[in-house]
Structure formats: C-alpha cells, structure tokens
XYZ file of C-alpha atoms in Angstrom:
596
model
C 81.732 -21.214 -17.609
C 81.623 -22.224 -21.490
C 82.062 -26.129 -22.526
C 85.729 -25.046 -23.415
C 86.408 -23.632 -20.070
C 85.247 -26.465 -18.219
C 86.815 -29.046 -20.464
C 90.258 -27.248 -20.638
C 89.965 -27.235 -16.622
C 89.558 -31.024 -16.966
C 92.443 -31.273 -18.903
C 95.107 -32.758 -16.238
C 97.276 -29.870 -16.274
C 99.605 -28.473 -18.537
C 100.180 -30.074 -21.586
C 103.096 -31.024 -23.723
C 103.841 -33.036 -26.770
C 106.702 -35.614 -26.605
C 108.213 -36.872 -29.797
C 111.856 -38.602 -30.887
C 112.259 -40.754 -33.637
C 109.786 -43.093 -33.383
C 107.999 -42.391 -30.493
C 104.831 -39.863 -29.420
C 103.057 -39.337 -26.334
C 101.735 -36.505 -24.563
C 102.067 -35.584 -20.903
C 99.008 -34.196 -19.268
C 99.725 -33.072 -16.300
C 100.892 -35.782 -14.061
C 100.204 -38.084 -16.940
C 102.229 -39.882 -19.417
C 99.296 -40.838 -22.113
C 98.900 -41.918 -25.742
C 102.419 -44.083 -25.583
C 103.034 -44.631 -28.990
C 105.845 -46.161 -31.012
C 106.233 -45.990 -34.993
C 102.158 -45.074 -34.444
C 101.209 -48.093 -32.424
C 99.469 -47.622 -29.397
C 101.885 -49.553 -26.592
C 100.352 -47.763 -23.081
C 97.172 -45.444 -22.564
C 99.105 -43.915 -19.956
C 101.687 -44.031 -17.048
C 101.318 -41.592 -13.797
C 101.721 -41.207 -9.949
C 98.832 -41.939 -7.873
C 98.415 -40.821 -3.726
C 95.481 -42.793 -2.815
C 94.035 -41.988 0.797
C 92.867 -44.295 3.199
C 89.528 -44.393 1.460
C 91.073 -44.828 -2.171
C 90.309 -41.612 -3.031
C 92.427 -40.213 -5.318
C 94.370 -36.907 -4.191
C 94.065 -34.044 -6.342
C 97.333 -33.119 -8.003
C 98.710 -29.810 -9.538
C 102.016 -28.964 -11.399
C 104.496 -26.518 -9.903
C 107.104 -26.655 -12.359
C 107.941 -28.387 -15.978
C 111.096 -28.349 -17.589
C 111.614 -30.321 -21.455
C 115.364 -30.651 -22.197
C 118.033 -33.185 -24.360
C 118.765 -36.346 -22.669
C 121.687 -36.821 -21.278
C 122.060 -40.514 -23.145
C 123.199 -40.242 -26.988
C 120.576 -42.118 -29.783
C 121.908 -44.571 -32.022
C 120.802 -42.920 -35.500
C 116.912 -43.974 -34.511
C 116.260 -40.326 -33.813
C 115.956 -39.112 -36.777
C 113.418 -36.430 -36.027
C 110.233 -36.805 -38.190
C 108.158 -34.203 -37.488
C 108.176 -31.285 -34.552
C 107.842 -31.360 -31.273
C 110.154 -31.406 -28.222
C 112.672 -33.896 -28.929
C 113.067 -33.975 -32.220
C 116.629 -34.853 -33.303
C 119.657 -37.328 -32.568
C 119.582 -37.030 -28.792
C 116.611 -37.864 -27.051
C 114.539 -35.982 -24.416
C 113.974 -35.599 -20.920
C 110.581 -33.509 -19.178
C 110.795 -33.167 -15.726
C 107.527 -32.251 -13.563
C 107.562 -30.744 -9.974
C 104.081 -32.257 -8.352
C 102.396 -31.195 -5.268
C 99.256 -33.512 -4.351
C 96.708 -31.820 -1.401
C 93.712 -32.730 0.018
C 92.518 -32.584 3.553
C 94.884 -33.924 5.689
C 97.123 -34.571 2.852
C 100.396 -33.171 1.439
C 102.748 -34.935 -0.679
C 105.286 -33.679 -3.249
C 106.867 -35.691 -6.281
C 109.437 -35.406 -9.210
C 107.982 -37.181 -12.285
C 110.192 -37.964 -14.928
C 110.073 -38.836 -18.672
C 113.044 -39.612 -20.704
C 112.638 -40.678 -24.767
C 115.488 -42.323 -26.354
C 115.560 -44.208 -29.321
C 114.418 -47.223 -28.564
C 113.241 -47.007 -24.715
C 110.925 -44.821 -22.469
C 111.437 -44.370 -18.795
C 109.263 -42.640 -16.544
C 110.553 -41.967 -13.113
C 108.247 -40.988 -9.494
C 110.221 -39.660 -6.110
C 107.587 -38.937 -3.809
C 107.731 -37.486 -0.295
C 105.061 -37.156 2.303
C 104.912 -33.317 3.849
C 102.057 -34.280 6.146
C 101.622 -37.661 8.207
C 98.519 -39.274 6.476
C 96.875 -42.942 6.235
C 97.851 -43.788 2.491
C 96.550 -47.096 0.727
C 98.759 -46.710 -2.065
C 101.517 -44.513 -3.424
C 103.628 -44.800 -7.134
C 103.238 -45.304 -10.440
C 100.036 -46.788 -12.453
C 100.490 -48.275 -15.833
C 97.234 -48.247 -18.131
C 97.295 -51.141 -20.648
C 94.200 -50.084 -23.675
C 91.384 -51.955 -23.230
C 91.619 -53.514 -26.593
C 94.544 -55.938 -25.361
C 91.754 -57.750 -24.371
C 92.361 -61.230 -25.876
C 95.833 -60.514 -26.677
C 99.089 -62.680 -25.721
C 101.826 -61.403 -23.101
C 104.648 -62.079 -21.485
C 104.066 -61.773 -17.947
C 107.687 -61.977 -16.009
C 107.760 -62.489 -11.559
C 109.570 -61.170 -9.416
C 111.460 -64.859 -8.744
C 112.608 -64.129 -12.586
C 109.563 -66.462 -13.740
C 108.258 -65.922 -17.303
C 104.005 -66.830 -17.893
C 102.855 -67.043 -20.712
C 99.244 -65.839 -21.078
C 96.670 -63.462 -22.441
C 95.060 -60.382 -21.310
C 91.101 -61.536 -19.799
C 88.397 -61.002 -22.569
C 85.484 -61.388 -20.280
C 85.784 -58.788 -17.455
C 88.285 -60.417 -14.371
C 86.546 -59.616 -10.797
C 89.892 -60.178 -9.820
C 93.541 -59.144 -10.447
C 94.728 -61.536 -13.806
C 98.472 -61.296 -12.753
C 100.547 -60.452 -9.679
C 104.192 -60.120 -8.762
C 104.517 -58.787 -11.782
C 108.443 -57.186 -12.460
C 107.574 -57.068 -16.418
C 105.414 -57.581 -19.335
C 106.574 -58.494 -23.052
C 104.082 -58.399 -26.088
C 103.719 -57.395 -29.641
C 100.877 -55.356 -31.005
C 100.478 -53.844 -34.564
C 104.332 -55.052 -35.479
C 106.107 -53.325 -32.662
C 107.599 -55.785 -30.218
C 107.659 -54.181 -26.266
C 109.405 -54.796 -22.938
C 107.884 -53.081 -20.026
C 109.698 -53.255 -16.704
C 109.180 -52.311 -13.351
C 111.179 -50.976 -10.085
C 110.725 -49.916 -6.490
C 108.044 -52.563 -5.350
C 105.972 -55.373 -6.188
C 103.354 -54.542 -9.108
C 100.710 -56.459 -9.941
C 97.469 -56.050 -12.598
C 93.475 -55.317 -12.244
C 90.772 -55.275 -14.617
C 89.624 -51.831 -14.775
C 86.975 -52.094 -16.651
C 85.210 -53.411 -14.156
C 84.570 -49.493 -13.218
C 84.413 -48.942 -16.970
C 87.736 -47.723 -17.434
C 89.049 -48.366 -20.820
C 92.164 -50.074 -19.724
C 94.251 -53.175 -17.556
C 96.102 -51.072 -14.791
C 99.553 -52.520 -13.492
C 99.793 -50.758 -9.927
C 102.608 -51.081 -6.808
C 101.448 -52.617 -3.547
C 99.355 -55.564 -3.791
C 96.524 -55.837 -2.480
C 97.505 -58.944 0.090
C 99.444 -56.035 2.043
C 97.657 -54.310 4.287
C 96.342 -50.987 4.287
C 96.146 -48.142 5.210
C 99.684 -47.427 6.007
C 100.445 -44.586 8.141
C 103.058 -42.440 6.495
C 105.236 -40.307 8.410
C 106.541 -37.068 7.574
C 109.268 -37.455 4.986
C 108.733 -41.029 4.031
C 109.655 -41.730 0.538
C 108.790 -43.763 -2.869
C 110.886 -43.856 -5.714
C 109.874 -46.047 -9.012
C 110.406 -46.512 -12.554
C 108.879 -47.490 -15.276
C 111.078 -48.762 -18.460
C 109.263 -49.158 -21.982
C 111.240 -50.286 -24.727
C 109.778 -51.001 -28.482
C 111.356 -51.919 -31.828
C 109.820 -53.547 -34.764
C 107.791 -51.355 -37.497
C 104.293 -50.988 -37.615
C 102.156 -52.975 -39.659
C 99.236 -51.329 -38.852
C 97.466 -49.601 -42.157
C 96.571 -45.955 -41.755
C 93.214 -44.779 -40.633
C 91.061 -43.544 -42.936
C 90.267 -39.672 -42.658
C 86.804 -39.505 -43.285
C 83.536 -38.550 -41.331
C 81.149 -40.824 -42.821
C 78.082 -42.905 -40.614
C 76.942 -46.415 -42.190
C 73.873 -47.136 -40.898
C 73.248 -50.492 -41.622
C 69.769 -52.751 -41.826
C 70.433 -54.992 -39.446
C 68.235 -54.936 -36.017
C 70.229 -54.526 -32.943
C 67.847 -54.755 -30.596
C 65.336 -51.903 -28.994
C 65.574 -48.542 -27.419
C 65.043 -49.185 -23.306
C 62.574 -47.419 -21.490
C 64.506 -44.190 -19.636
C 63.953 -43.829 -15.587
C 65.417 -40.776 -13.530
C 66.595 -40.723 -9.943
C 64.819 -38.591 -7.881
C 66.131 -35.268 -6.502
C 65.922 -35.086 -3.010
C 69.268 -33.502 -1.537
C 67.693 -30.483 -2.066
C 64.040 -31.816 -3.467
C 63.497 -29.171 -6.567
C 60.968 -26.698 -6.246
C 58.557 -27.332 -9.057
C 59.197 -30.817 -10.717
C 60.448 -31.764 -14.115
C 57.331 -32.484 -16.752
C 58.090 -34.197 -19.874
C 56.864 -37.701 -21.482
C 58.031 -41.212 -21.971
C 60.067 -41.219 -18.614
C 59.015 -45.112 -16.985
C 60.281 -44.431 -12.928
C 61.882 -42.307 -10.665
C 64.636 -44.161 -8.868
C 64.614 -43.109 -5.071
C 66.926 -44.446 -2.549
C 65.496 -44.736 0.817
C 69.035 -43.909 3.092
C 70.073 -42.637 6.131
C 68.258 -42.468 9.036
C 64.837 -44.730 8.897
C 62.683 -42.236 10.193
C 63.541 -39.477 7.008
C 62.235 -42.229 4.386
C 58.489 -41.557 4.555
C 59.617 -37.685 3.826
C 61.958 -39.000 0.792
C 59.233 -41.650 -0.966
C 56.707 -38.782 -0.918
C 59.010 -36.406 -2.679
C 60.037 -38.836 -5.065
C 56.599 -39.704 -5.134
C 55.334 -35.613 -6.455
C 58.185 -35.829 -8.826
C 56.826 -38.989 -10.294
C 53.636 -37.975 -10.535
C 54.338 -34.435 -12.226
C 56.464 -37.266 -14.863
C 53.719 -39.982 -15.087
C 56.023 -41.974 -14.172
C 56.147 -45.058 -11.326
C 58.411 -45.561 -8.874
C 61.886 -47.491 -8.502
C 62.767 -47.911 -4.464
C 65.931 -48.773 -3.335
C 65.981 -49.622 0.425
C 69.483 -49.322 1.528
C 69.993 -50.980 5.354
C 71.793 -53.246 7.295
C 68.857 -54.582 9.013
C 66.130 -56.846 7.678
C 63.370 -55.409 10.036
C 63.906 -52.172 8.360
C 63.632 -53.566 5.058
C 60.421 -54.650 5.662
C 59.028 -51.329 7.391
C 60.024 -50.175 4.549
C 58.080 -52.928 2.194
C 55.151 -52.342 4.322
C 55.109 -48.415 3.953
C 54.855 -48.380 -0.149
C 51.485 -48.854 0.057
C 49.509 -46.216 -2.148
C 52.295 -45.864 -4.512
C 52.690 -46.796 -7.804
C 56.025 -49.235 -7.488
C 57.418 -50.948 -10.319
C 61.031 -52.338 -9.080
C 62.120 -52.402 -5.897
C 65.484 -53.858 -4.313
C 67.446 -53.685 -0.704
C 71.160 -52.961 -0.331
C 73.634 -53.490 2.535
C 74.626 -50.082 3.462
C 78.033 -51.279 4.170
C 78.577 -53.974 1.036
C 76.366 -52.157 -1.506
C 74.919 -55.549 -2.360
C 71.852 -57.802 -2.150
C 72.501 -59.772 0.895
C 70.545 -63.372 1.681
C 68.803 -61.912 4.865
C 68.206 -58.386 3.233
C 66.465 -60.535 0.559
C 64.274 -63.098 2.224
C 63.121 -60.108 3.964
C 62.347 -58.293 0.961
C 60.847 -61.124 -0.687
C 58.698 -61.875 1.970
C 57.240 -58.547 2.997
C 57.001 -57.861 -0.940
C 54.175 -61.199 -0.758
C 52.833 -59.818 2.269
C 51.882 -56.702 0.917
C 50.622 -58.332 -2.812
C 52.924 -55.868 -3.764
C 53.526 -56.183 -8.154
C 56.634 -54.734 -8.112
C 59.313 -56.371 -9.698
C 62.034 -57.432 -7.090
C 65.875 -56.504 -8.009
C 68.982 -57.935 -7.197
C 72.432 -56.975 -7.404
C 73.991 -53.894 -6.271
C 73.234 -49.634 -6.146
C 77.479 -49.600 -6.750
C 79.505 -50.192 -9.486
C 79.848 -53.348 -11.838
C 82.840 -54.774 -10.035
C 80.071 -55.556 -6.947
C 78.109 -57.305 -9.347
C 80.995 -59.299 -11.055
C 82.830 -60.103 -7.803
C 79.283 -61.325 -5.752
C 78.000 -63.506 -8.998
C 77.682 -66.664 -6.394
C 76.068 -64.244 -3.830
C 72.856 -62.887 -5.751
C 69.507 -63.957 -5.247
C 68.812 -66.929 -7.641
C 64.990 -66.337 -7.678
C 65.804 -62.069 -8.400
C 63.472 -61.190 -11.057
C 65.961 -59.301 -12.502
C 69.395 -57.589 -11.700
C 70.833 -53.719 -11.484
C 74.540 -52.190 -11.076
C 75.074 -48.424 -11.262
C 77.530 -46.795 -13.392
C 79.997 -43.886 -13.421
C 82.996 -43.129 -15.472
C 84.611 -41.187 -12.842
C 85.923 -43.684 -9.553
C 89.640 -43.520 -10.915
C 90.156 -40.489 -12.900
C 88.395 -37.188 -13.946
C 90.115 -35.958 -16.746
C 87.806 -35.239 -19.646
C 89.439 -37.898 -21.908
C 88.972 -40.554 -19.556
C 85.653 -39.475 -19.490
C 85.062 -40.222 -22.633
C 87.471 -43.319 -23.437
C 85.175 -45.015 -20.548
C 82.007 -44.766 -22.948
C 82.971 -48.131 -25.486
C 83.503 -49.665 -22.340
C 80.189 -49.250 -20.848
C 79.124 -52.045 -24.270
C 81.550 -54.174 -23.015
C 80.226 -53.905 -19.152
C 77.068 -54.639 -19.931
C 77.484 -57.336 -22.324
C 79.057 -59.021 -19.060
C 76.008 -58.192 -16.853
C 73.682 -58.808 -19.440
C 75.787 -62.680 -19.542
C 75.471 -62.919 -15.873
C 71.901 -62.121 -15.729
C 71.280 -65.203 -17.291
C 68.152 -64.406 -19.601
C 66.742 -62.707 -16.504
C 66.201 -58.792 -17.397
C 68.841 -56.257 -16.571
C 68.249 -52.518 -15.196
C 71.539 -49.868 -15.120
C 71.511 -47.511 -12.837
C 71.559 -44.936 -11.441
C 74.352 -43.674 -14.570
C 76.018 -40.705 -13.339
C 78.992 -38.195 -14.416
C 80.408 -38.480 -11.150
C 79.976 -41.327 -8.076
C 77.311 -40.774 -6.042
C 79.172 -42.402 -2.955
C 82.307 -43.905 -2.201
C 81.575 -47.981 -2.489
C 84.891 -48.259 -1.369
C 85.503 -46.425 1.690
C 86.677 -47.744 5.010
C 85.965 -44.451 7.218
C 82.224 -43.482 8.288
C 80.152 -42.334 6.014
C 78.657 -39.293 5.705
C 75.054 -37.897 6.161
C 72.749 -38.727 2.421
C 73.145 -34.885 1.650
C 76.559 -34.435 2.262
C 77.517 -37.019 -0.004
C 74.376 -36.065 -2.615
C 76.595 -32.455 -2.164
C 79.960 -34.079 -3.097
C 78.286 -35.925 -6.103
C 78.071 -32.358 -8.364
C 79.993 -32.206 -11.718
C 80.595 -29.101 -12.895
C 80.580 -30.952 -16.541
C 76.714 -31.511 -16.304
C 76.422 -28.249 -17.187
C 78.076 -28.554 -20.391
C 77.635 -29.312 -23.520
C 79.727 -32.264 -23.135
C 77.163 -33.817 -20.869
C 74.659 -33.981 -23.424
C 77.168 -35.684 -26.088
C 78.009 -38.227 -23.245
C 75.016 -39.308 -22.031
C 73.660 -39.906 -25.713
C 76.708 -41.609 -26.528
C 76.074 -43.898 -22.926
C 72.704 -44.747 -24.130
C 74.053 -45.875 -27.697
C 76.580 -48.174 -25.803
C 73.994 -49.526 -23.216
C 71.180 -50.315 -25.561
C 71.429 -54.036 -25.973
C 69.796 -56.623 -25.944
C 68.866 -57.754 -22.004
C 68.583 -54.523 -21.054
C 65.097 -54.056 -19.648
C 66.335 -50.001 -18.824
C 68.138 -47.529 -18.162
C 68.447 -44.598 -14.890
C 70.130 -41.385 -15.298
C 71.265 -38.839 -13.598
C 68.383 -36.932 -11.443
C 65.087 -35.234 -12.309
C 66.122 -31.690 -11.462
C 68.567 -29.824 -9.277
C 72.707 -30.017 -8.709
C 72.466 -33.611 -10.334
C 69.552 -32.773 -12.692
C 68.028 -32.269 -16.287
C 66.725 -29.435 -15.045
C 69.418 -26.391 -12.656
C 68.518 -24.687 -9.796
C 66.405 -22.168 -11.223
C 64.222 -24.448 -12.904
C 66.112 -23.870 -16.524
C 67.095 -27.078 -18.377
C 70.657 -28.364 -18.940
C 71.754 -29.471 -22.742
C 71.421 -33.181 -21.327
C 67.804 -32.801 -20.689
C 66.913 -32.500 -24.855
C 69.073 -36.031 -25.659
C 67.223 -38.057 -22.444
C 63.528 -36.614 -23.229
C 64.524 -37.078 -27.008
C 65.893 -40.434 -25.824
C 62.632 -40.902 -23.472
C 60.216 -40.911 -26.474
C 62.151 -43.126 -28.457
C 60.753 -46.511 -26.068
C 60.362 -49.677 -27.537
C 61.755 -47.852 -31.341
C 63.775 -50.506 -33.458
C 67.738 -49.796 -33.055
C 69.930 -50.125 -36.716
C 73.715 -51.271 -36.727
C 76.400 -48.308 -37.339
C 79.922 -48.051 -38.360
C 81.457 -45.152 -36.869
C 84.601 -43.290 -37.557
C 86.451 -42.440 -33.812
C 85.197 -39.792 -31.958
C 81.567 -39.902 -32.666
C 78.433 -41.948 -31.554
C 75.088 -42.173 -32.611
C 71.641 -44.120 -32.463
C 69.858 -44.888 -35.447
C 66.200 -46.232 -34.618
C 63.139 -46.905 -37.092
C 60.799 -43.761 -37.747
C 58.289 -44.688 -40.072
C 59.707 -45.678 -43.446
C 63.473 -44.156 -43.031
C 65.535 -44.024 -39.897
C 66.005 -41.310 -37.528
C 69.789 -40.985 -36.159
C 70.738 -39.227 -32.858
C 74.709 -37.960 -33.294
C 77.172 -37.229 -30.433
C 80.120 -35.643 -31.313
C 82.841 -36.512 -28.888
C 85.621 -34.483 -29.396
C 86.592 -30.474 -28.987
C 86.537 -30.366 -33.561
C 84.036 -29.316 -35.158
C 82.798 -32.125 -37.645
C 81.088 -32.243 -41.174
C 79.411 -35.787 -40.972
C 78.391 -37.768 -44.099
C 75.749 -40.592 -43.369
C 74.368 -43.328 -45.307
C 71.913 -46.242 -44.762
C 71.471 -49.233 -45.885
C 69.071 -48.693 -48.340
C 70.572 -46.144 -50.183
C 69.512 -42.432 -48.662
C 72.460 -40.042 -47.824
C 72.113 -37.064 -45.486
C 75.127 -34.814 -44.316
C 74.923 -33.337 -40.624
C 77.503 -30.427 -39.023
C 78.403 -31.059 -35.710
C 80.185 -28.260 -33.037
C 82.639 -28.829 -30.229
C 80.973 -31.676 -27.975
C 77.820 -31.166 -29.652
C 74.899 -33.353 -30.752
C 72.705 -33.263 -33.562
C 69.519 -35.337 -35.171
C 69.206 -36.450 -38.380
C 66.502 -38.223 -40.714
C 67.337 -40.652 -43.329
C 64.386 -41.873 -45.841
C-alpha cells in the first residue's frame, strides 16, 4: 500500500465537516475533533471509548451516518459563513451508528452531535452485545495540550466551584476529580463544558505523550474490571457552550524556516533495538550507530540465544551493546550480569517484569554483580515503559543510577494518523520533564517506537516475547510517514541531558531494514541522523506542520526537513547570517538542505 492508502486507513473513519455560525469541527469517525468557536480552539476532541479489561482500546467502525437540521431554532447567531453541513439559521445534528469488536467483545453505540448557535452537545448510548470485563465505557474529552498553564473553572459534583490552572509540569496523577464541569476563556471566547451520566474526572495525558488533558467517566477509585452483561447500558453527554469573539490574530500563511544562531545543544548518539522476534537474516551495516538495545525476556534459559544475536547484529553495526534484563527475581539478574562477559556492554539496566520499573532488590543485585564482574557498563535506572512509570516512581529510582531511561510511543491511546503526529511537540515537553528529574544525571530514551511494544498496563498474563514482538507491527513503518516522524521525534528529543536516543529495530517487522533485506524510508533519516553525533544543533522557527534539524556543517548549516502533513510544500529557509535556500517537500516527505 502507498503512504496515502495507509494514512487514509488511519483516518478514524468517515469524515465530515461540521460548521454553523460560529462554530467548526470535524467528526472522524467516532470522533468529535478540532472544536472550534469564532476560530479558537476550545476541545481537541470528544469520543466514546470501550476499554477492555486490559485498557486496551476496542477497535471501532461506523455503520451508519446521517447530518440533518436541528430540531432547536438559532437565535440569528447562525448566520452561515462559509459551507459545510449546517450552514444557515437552524443548527445541525450528525448522528453515527457505532459497532466496537474485538475478541470477546461486542458493543454498539449512537453518537450524537448537535451545533446550535451558541452550544455543542455530543451524546453516547452504548449497549453491550457480548458479556465482557470492561474497565471503562463513555465519553473522553481532550483538552489541547497548550492549556497548560492556563486558568479554569473546575465545578464538583456537590455543586463546588475550584478555581485553578491546568498542570504545566507533567501531573503523574489526575489534577481534578468529580468533575461535573469546566469554565475558561481562551483566545476571547468564554466556554462552559458540562458533563452527564457519571462521575468524570481529569489525567495528564501527556504523560504517554498525548498532546492533550483528557476528562474521562469512572474514576479510577472504582474498581475495575466490571463485568458487563448482555444489554447493559451507558448513556452520556457532553454540553459545550462558547460566546465571546476571538481575539486571536490570524496565522500567517507562509512556509518560511528561520534558522537562527543560537546553540541548542548537540545531536545524541543514535542506538537501535535489536531484532530478535524473528532475528533478520543478514544484519543491517551502516555507520555512526552507538548500541543495540536487547531485552533479555521470557524464559531465562532463551537469553544466552538472544545476547548472541543481538550480539552479530552489533557487530555487523560496530556498535556496543545496551542490555535490558527484565525479571522478577534478583538471582536472575545476576546470572544474567555474570553471563555478559565477552561482550562489548555499554548500559545495562533490570526491570520488574510485572511493574516495568527499577526495583530496590532488582538493583542492589544489579549493582552488585555489575562490581563483581568489573563490568564498565554504565548502570540505568528507570523504566523499559512509558514516561508516566518514570514520573509516577520519581521517589522509587535508584539514587546512585548513573543515569535514567523511559521508552516512548505515540500510540497507547489512539492510532489515528493525526494523533500520531500531534504527539510529536509533546515528546519536547516529556523530556524536558525527564531530563528535570534526572537531576544533571544523563538521560537515555528508548526504545521509541510507532506502536507499543507491550502492554505496561495489562492485568491478564502476558504473552510469550514473540507474540507480543508480533502484535508490535505498524503497518505505517512502511511509509513514508515513518520517515517524516521519526526525524521530526529526533528534532523534539534533542536537548540538552539527553545522553541518546533508541529507535525502532535494526531490521525485520519493526526494522530499518523489511523482510527481504530492502530498506524502509526511515532507515535514510536515522543513518543520516546516525552520522550527525556530537554536530552542533541551531534554533528554528517553524510554521505548523513541519519540523526540521539544523546542525553545523563546516562554515554554513545543514537542515534535515520533515514535512508533516498530506500537502505538498514549497519551503523558504533562512539563517541567521543571511543565506536563503528554498526546498520542495511531497506528501509526508523529508528533504535536506544546505545553507552557507
């Protein structure tokens, strides 16, 4: 499949542009996104979630969609500025049959969106068909990222009004519960959001990256799973309402890239992870790359057979090695210390396989063995999961760790290709929040994958290391896309504290290089990327949509462009010191340009 076909697959569904009077948004399908009023961004998006017993989310498809006038009559707001569905003096209602399926797991819904004049409501009436272990079911509201620092209204259930502000540095926990409505005002437009059919409360998503504060039913404190019977029922609503004009200025239309002279730091070294679930038949070659990341899982007695195949594919790279022991038991850890011998290991760390996290007697172990052995590896702590691990176990992590590590993916709440790439000016913010509780000590991310490499969150057993290696393929890798991404995740990563970076896999389902050997349009950004070590990163001012690094080459600058949208775009760039270049850029495609 093309970069088009896979993108439009990743789309959400069918899609359809709301507008009446004053409001836009666009339904994608299950999802109410883009909620704007008088051009203000109010909501990134409202939409029904099924969430199994292990919080994964079930897949969703639209049966039916119907757009029609409102039965409710505007008050001269609706003026109808432009076209669209809705346009006019009455406002507008969509309507969106829903079937959600996975194995073990049928559920139908009725989503709802009405526009009037000066309110939004989005409706869910969901129905189990199947009896199933749910941990949540309703409506999610996204709140953009960039509220972060902003005032709001938070009204309880008890009728309680809070005034506070939306959490700048990342929350491990939820910033407000019983939560029955928010009030704020952003870019001139004053909002009311309120909530019905259960107690809602808020989480910091971008502790997972997401770009956004999500306002979710069923706290947390409840427990879960719940068993749902056939025919058990959920109906919600979500009201939005908005007045005020914008005093937001228009955005400026152009394509232009300021590269500016101040140093922001250095270009990390680049590590792989190892491909092992299946182990590639001839192994990638290319230069620059510092370590192969192998995680020594499942069964104890397979690890000698995974260290030596991560071991070939290191050695065909250069490269050293980067072990992650991942183990419940302490012994183990130290078998495992004591069976490195004769390779060349530069970092090495030990995970609970349950908690994902550096544990006190996984460490001492560790530490121990590690003196033992004289082994000069430097000793990591932190977690082989996600951020929120690292943010939530701050008082847990070794205080003698040489250094710390999280992992990364863009993909634990939602797939859709825009989410995708909203998630990648969150990854800055992320790591400026590891980097801050690293504490001057070095910081490595990774593994940084497409897609989650396990579920960190799952309360059933797990399964077998190539079973979940199996469910951790992306069709997007293949794509175009990939490429844009991953430049654009190094861009947003680079900073200061960050000793470097792990992506993806050498070769292989999760690789630079496919199955037979050929490489993917991802594997020319990381070896471009992989040569750039140690180069001297530049500011840039970007318009929206694109990314780039600009690092020192000789006496000019060299600039690495990501474009992140389906346009093409005709890219003006400038530095500093006065040279102009001009770059063209396809559909989700990179480019490289030299200025000076």
């Amino acid at each position: 499949m093309s970069t088009v076909d896979v993108v439009a697959a990743r789309s959400g569904g069918p899609v359809a542009d709301l507008r009446h009077g004053r409001w836009t948004l666009q339904v994608r399908g299950d999802e109410v996104a883009d909620v704007r009023f008088d051009g203000v961004l109010l909501l990134r998006a409202v939409r029904p979630v099924v969430r199994d017993a292990d919080w994964n989310t079930v897949p969703v498809r639209v049966l039916a969609s119907t757009v029609s006038p409102s039965t409710g009559s505007g008050d001269g707001g609706g003026s109808g500025d432009g076209g669209g569905p809705g346009d006019g003096g009455r406002g507008v209602a969509l309507r969106r049959s829903l079937g959600f399926e996975a194995e073990g797991v049928e559920y139908a819904g009725e989503l709802t969106v009405t526009l009037e004049d000066g309110s939004l409501v989005v409706g869910f009436v969901g129905e189990a068909r199947s009896a199933f272990r749910r941990n949540r079911v309703g409506l999610v509201v996204l709140h953009p990222a960039a509220c972060a620092g902003s005032a709001v209204q938070v009204r309880h259930g008890d009728g309680r009004v809070e005034d506070a502000r939306w959490p700048v540095p990342i929350r491990p926990h939820q910033p407000f519960v019983d939560v029955a409505g928010f009030a704020w005002t952003a870019g001139g437009v004053t909002a009311r959001l309120g909530f019905a059919g259960d107690v809602f409360e808020t989480e910091d998503q971008r502790n997972w990256t997401d770009a956004s504060f999500k306002t979710y039913s069923t706290p947390l404190t409840r427990p879960f799973p719940v068993a749902l019977a056939v025919g058990d029922r959920v109906e919600q609503t979500v009201r939005l309402d908005a007045s005020g004009h914008s005093s937001t200025p228009p955005a400026r239309d152009t394509d232009v890239v300021r590269v500016g002279g101040t140093a922001v730091g250095t270009v990390p070294p680049l590590s792989l992870g190892a491909a092992l679930h299946p182990a590639p038949a001839a192994p990638l070659v290319v230069e620059g790359v510092e370590a192969v990341l192998v995680e020594l899982t499942g069964p104890e007695e397979g690890w000698s057979a995974l260290l030596a195949e991560a071991g070939r594919q290191a050695s065909a790279l250069g490269a050293g090695l980067d072990v992650r022991v991942v183990t419940a038991d302490p012994e183990a850890a130290r078998r495992a210390v004591r069976g490195l011998a004769g390779h060349p290991v530069l970092r090495l760390a030990a995970f609970d396989v349950e908690g994902h996290v550096s544990t006190p007697p996984l460490w001492a172990a560790l530490q121990d063995e590690a003196r033992r052995q004289a082994l000069a590896a430097v000793l990591l702590g932190g977690t082989r999961a996600h951020f929120t691990e690292l943010n939530r176990r701050q008082a847990d992590l070794p205080a003698d760790a040489s250094a710390l590590t999280f992992s990364l993916t863009p993909q634990m709440h939602a797939s859709e290709v825009p989410h995708v790439v909203d998630s990648l000016a969150t990854q800055r913010t992320v790591v400026e929040n590891a980097v801050r509780i690293a504490g001057g000590r070095p910081l490595h991310v990774g593994p940084v994958t497409l897609t989650r490499r396990f579920n960190a969150v799952a309360t059933g057993p797990r399964p077998d290391p190539a079973t979940e290696a199996a469910r951790a393929v992306d069709p997007l890798l293949d794509t175009g896309l990939a490429a844009a991404w991953t430049l654009a995740s190094v861009a947003a990563l680079a900073v200061p504290g960050v000793a470097g970076l792990t992506y993806l896999e050498t070769a292989g389902p999760r690789g630079l290089l496919d199955g037979g050997g050929r490489p993917r349009p991802v594997a020319a950004v990381l070896t471009r990327v992989a040569g750039l070590r140690g180069r001297t990163l530049r500011a840039t001012s970007l318009p929206d949509g694109l990314a780039a690094l600009a690092v020192d080459d000789g006496g000019g600058t060299l600039v690495l462009l990501a474009n992140l949208t389906p346009e093409r775009r005709s890219v003006a760039l400038a530095a500093a010191a006065g040279a102009t270049a001009e770059a063209a850029l396809g559909a989700w495609g990179t480019a490289e340009v030299r200025l000076g």
